[in-house]
Coordinates of C-alpha atoms in Angstrom, one line a residue:
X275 CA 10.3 52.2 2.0
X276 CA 12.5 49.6 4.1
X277 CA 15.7 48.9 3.4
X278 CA 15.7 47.1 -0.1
X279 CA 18.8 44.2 1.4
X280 CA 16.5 43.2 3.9
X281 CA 14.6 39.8 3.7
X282 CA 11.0 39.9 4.4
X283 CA 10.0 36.9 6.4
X284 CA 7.3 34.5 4.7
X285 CA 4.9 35.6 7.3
X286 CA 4.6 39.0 5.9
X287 CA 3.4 38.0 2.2
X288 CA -0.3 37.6 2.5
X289 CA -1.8 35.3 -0.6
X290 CA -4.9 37.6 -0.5
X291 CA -2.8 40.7 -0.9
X292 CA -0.9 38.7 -4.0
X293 CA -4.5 37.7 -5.3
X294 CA -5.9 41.2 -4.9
X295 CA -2.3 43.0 -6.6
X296 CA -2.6 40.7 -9.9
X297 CA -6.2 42.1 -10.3
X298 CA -5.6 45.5 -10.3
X299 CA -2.5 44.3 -13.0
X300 CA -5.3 42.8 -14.7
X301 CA -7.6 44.6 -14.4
X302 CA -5.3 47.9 -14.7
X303 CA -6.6 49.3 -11.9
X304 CA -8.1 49.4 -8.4
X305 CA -11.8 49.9 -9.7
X306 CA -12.0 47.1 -11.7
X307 CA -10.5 44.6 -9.7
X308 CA -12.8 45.9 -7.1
X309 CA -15.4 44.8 -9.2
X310 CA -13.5 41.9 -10.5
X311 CA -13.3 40.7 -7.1
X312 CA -16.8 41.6 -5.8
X313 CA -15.2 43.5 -2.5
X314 CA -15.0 47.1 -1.6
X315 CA -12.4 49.1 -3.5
X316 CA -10.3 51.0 -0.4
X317 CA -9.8 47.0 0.5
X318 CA -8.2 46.7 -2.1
X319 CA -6.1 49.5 -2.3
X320 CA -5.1 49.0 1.2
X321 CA -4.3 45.8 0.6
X322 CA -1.8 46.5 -2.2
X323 CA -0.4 48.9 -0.5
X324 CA 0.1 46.8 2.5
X325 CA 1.9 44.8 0.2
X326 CA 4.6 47.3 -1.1
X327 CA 4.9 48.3 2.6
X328 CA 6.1 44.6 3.5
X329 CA 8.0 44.4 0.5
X330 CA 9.6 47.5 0.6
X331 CA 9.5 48.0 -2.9
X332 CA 6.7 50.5 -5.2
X333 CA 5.0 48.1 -7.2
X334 CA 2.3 50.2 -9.0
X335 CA 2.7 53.3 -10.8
X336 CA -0.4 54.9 -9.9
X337 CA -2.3 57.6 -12.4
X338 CA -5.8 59.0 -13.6
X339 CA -5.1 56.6 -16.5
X340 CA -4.8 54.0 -14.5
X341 CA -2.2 51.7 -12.9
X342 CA 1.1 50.5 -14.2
X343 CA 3.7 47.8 -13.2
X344 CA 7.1 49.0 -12.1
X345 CA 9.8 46.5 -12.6
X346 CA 9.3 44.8 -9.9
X347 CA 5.6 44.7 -10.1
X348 CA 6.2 42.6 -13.6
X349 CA 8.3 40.6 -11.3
X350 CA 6.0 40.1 -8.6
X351 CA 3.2 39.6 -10.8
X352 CA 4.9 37.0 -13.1
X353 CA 5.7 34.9 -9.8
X354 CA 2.5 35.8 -8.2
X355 CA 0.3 34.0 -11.1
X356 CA 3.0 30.8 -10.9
X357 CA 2.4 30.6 -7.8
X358 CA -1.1 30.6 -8.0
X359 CA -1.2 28.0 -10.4
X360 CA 0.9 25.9 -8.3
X361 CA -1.5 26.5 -5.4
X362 CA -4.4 25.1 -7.7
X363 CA -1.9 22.3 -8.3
X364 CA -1.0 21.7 -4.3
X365 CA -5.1 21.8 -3.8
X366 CA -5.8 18.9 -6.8
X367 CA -3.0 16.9 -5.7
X368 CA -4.2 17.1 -2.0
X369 CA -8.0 16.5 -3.1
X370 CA -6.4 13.5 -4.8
X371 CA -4.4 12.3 -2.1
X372 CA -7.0 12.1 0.3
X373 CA -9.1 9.8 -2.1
X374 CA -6.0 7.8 -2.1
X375 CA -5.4 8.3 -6.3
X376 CA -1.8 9.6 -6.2
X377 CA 0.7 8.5 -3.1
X378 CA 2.6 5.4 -2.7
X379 CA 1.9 2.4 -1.3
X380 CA 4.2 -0.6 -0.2
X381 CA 3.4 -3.9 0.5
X382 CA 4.7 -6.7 2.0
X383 CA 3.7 -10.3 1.0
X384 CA 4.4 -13.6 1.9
X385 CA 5.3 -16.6 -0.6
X386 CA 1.5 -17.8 -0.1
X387 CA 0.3 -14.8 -1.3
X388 CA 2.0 -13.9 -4.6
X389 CA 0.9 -17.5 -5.7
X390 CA -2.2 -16.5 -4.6
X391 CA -4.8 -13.6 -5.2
X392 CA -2.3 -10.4 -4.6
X393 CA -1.5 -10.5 -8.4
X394 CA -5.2 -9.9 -9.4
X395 CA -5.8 -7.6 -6.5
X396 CA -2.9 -5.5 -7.3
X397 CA -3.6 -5.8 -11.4
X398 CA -7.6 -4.5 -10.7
X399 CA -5.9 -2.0 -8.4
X400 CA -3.2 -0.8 -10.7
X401 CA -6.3 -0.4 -13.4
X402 CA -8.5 2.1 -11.1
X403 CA -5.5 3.8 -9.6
X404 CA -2.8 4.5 -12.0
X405 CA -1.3 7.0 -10.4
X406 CA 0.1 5.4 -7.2
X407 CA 3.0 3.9 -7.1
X408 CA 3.3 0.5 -5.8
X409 CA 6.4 -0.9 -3.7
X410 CA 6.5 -4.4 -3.0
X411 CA 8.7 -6.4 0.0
X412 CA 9.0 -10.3 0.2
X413 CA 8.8 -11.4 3.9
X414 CA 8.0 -13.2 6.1
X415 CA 5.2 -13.0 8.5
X416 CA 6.9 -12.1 11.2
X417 CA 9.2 -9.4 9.3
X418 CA 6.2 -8.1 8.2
X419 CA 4.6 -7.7 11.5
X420 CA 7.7 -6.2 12.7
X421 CA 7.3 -3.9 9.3
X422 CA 3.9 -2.9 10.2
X423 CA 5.0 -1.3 13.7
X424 CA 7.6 0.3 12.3
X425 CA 5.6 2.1 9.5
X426 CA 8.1 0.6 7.1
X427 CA 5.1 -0.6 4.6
X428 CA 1.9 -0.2 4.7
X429 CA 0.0 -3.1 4.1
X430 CA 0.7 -6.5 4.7
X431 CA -0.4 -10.1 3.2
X432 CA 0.9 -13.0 5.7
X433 CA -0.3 -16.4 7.1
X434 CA -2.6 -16.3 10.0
X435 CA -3.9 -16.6 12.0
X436 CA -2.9 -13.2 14.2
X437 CA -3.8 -11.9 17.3
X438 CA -2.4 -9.0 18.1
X439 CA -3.9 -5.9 19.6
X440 CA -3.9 -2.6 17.1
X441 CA -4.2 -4.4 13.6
X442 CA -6.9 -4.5 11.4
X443 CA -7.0 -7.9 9.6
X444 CA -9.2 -9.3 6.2
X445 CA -9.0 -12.8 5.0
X446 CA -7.5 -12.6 1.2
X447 CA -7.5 -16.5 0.4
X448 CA -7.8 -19.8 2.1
X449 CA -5.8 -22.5 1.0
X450 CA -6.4 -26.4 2.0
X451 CA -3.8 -28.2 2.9
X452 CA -2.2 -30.9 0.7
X453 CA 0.9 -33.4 0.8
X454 CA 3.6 -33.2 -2.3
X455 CA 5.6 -36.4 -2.4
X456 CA 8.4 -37.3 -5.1
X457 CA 7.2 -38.8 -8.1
X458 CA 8.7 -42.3 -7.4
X459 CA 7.7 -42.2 -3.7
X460 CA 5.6 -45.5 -3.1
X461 CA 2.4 -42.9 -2.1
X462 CA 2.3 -41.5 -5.7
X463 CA 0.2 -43.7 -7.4
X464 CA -3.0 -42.5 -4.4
X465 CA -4.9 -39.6 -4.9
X466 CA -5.3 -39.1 -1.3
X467 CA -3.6 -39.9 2.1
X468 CA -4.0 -40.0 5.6
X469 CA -1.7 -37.8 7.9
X470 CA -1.0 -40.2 10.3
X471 CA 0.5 -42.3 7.1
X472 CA 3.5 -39.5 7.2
X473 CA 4.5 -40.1 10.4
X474 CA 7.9 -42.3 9.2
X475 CA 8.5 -39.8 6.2
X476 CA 10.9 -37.7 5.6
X477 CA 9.9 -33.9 5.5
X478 CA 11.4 -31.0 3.5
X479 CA 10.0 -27.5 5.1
X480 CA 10.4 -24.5 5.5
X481 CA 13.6 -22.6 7.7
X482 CA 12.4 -22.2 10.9
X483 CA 12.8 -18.5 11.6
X484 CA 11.4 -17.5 8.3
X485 CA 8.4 -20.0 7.8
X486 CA 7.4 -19.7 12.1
X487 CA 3.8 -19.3 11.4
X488 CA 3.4 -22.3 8.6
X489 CA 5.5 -24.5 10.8
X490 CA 2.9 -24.3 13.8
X491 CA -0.1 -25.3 11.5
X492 CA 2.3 -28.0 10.5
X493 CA 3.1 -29.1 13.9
X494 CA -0.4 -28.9 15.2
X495 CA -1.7 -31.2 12.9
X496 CA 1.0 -33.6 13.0
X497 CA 0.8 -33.8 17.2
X498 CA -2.9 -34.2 16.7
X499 CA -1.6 -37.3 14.7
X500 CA 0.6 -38.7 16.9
X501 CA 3.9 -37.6 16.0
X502 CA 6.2 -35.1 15.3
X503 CA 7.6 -34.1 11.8
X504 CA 10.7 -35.7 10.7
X505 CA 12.4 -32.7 8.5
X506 CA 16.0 -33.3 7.1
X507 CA 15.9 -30.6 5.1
X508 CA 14.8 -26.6 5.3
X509 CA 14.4 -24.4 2.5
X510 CA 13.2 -20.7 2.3
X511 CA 10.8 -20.5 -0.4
X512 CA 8.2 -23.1 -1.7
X513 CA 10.1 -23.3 -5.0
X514 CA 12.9 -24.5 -3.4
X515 CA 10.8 -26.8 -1.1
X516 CA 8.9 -28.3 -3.9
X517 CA 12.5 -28.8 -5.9
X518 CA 13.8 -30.8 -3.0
X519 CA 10.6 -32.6 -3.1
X520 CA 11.4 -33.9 -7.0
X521 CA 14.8 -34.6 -5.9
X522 CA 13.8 -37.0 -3.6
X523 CA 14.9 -35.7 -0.2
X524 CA 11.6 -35.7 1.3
X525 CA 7.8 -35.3 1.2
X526 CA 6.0 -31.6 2.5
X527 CA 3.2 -30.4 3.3
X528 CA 2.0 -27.4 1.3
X529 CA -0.9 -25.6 0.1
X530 CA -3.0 -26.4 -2.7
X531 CA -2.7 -23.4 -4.8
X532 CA 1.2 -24.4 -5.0
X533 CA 0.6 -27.5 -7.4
X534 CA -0.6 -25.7 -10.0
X535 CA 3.8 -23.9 -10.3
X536 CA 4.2 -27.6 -10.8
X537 CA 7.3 -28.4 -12.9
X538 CA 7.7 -32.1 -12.7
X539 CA 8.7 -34.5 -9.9
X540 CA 6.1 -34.3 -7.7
X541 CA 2.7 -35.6 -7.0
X542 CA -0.1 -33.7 -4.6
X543 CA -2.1 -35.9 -2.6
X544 CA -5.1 -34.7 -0.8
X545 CA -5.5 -35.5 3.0
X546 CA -8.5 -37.6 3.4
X547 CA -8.7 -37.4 7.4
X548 CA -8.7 -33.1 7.4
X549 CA -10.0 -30.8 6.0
X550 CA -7.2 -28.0 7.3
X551 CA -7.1 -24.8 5.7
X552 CA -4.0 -22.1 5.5
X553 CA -5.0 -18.5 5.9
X554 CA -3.4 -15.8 3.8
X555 CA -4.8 -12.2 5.9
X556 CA -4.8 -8.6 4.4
X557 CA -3.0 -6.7 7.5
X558 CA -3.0 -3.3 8.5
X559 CA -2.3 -0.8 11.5
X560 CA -5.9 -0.3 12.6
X561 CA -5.1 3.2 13.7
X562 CA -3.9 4.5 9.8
X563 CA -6.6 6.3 8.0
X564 CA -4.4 5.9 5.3
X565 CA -7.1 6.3 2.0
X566 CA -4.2 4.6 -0.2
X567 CA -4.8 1.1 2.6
X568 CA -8.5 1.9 2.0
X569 CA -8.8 0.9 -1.3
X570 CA -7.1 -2.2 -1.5
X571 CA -9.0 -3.5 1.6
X572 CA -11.6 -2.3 -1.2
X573 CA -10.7 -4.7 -3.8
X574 CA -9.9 -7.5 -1.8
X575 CA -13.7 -7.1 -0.6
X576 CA -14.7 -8.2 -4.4
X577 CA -13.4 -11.4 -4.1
X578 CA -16.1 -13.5 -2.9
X579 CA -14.6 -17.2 -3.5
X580 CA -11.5 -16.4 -2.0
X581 CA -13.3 -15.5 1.3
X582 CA -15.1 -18.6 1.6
X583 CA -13.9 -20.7 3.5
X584 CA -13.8 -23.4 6.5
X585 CA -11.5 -22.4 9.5
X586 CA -8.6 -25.5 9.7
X587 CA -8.0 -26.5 13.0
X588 CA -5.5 -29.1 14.3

């Protein structure tokens, strides 16, 4: 036997050899866990031995009666069937994984989108998959772009339109544009108005480096109108936006979907000259085979009236 102090690398320990050693303890000896095992008894045999060999240590106590654990046998054997429970375990889990039931996922989304469809999406997906665990970032588009690359989440639900080479994009909601003026603004009493009508307002927007891809839909439609916004005042989300709005510093432009957070102060007015729409997109890396990605590209596919819609343009 080798020297009992020595460590016996991993590569040594064959899981066969442990399968084939807790038979014949099972079985108490070589002949029925032959027969146990449906193989050739001198395999066996051969194979446990092979075993002690690696190990250094006896681990059978070898009679006509039969076969009994030494010490270390009981110990091997004890860890042995662990282990092989926690091999079933490592096969489930990994079965599991790759139907994208257990894992994590994280997801970026924009302001849009959390006033839009992501809380049903992530609700139906929270129902079929309760075993992922869901991490959620607020950014911006471009942050979450940036994100993507980077592998830092792994889905992401920002304002389009992209056009970017390796992403994989789904439309998630389309939102028509409307204008939000104060309630005592001399336009509040109309139920619609037309763009070119803004052109001596005041504007309340979005900060520039966070809001980048709004703020060319914005600008677009305003050039194709004849003039530039006017904005006095930035903001970072649309609650704050809106909230200026009330308060009288300005009108905005805003989606739809946002008059319904309505808290007083403001009126939404439709624009009767366009009929411009605001894309929120379902991003990911088109190269990730991620099965996690896969399913909630899955639920977003159920929603039908979201994904109809009429492409804005300027």
């Amino acid at each position: 036997m080798k020297d009992k102090q020595q460590l016996v690398p991993l590569g040594k320990i064959d899981l066969r050899q442990l399968e084939q050693f807790l038979s014949v303890v099972d079985q108490g000896g070589f002949r029925g866990a032959a027969r146990h095992l449906n193989t050739a008894q001198p395999s066996v045999s051969r194979n446990v031995s092979n075993l002690e060999n690696a190990l250094g240590v006896q681990l059978l106590v070898r009679s006509r009666q039969g076969v009994t654990p030494t010490p270390a046998g009981r110990t091997l054997a004890e860890g042995a069937r662990g282990l092989r429970e926690e091999i079933r375990e490592l096969a489930k889990r990994t079965q599991l994984a790759d139907r994208g039931e257990i894992g994590e996922l994280r997801i970026g989304y924009t302001d849009f989108a959390i006033a839009g469809v992501l809380p049903e999406i992530v609700k139906r997906f929270r129902a079929r998959h309760p075993k992922v665990r869901l991490h959620f970032a607020p950014l911006v588009t471009g942050d979450q772009i940036e994100a993507l690359r980077l592998g830092n989440i792994d889905a992401a639900m920002l304002t389009g339109p992209i056009r970017l080479n390796g992403f994989e994009a789904r439309l998630a909601q389309s939102d028509p544009l409307m204008c939000f003026v104060p309630e005592t603004h001399r336009f509040s009493t109309r139920k619609s108005v037309h763009v070119a009508d803004l052109a001596n307002e005041n504007f309340v927007l979005g900060e520039q480096r966070g809001w980048a891809h709004f703020l060319a839909h914005i600008t677009a439609l305003c050039l194709k109108h004849g003039f530039l916004p006017n904005v006095v005042q930035e903001a970072n989300d649309s609650t704050a936006i809106l909230g200026l709005v009330s308060a009288g510093i300005g009108i905005t432009l805003n989606i739809e979907r946002n008059a319904m957070r309505k808290t007083g102060g403001f009126v939404c007015l439709a624009l009767s000259d366009t009929d411009y729409e605001i894309e929120t997109l379902l991003v990911r890396n088109a190269c990730d085979k991620n099965p996690l990605v896969d399913n909630l590209f899955s639920i977003l596919d159920e929603f039908t009236p979201d994904r109809s819609f009429r492409r804005g343009s300027p």
